[in-house]
XYZ file of C-alpha atoms in Angstrom:
126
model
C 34.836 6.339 13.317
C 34.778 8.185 16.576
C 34.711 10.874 18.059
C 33.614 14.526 15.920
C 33.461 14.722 12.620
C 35.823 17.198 11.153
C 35.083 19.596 8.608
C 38.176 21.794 8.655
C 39.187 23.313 5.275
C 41.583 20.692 3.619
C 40.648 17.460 5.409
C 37.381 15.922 5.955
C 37.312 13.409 8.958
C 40.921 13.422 8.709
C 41.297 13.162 4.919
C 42.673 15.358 2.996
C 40.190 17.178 0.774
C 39.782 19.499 -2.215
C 37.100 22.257 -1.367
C 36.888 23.061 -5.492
C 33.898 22.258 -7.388
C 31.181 19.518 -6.734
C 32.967 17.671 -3.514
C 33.207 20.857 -1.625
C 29.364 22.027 -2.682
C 28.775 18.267 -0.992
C 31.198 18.879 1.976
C 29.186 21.830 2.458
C 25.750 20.360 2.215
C 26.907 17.650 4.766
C 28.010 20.057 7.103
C 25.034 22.283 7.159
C 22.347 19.063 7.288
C 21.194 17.740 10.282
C 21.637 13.830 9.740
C 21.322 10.946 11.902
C 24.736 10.313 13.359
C 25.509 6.465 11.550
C 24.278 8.527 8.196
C 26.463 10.920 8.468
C 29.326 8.629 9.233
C 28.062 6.727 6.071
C 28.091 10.097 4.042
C 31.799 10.949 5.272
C 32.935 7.737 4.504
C 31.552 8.217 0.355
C 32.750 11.222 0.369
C 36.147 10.219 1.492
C 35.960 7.324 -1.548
C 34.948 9.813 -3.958
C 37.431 12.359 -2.851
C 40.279 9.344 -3.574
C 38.729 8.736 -6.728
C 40.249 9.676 -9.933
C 38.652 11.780 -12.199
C 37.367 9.673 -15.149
C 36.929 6.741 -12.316
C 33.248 4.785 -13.527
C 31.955 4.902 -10.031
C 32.503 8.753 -9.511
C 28.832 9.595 -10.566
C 27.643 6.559 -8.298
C 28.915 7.803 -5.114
C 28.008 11.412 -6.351
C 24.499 10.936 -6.725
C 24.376 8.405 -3.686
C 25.404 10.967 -1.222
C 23.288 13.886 -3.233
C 20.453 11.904 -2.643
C 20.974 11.415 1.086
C 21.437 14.802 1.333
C 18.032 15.937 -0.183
C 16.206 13.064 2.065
C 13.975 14.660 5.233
C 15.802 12.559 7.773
C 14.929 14.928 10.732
C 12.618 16.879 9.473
C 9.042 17.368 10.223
C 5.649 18.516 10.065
C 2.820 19.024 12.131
C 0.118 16.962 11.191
C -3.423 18.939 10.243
C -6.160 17.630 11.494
C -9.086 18.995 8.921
C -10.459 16.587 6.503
C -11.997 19.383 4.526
C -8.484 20.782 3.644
C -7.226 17.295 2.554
C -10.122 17.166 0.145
C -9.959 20.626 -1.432
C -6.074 20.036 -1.956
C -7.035 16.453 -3.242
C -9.197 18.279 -5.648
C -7.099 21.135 -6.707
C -3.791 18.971 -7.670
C -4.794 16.013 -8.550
C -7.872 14.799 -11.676
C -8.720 12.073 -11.409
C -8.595 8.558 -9.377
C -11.139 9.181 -7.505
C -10.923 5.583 -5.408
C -7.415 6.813 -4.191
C -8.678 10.062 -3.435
C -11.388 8.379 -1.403
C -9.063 5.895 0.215
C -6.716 8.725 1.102
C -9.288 11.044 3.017
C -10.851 7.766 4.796
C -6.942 7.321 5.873
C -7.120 10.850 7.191
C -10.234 10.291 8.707
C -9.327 7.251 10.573
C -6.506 9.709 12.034
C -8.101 12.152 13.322
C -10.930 9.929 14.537
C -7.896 7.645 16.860
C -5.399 9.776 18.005
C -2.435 7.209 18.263
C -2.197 6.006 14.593
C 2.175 5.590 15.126
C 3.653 3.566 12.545
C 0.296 3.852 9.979
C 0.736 2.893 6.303
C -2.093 3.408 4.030
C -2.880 0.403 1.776
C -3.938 1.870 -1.865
């Protein structure tokens, strides 16, 4: 694909589309989401399958879900990171009972973070 991605009524990328019903909630969804450019391109090209497909086609609800759940996905989203272990524990507390080890493991894991300030590319080991 180059180039823009179209999202005109009708055609999608240069296919021709039907706006009704599920595919046009998704066409919608994809246009409003900020994606990395190759998913998007990915996500265009299922939609453009499933658009083709017939309706009582088997793989309909696999493409479906596939590009529903790329769309709910935090791909360039964030958050700023708190810094206050105190917080981590009361939250710890209030929603979860129980396992206290991997409570324990988690706020040393905050710790550690807060403690060394370049922690990029961290995974906590439960």
């Amino acid at each position: 694909m180059s180039g823009d991605l179209k999202l005109d009524k009708g055609t999608f990328d240069g296919f021709p589309f039907d706006d009704a019903g599920t595919h046009g909630n998704l066409k919608k969804q994809l246009k409003e989401k900020k994606l990395p450019k190759e998913v998007r391109e990915r996500c265009v090209d299922e939609l453009a399958k499933l658009n083709r497909m017939g309706p009582i086609d088997p793989e309909k609800s696999v493409h479906e879900k596939y590009i529903e759940t790329i769309l709910k996905l935090p791909w360039l989203d964030s958050s700023k990171e708190i810094h206050d272990i105190d917080f981590a524990e009361k939250t710890l507390e209030e929603g979860h009972s129980g396992l206290h080890k991997v409570k324990e493991r988690i706020l040393e894991f905050v710790a550690v973070r807060i403690l060394k300030k370049n922690t990029a590319g961290s995974i906590i080991c439960l």
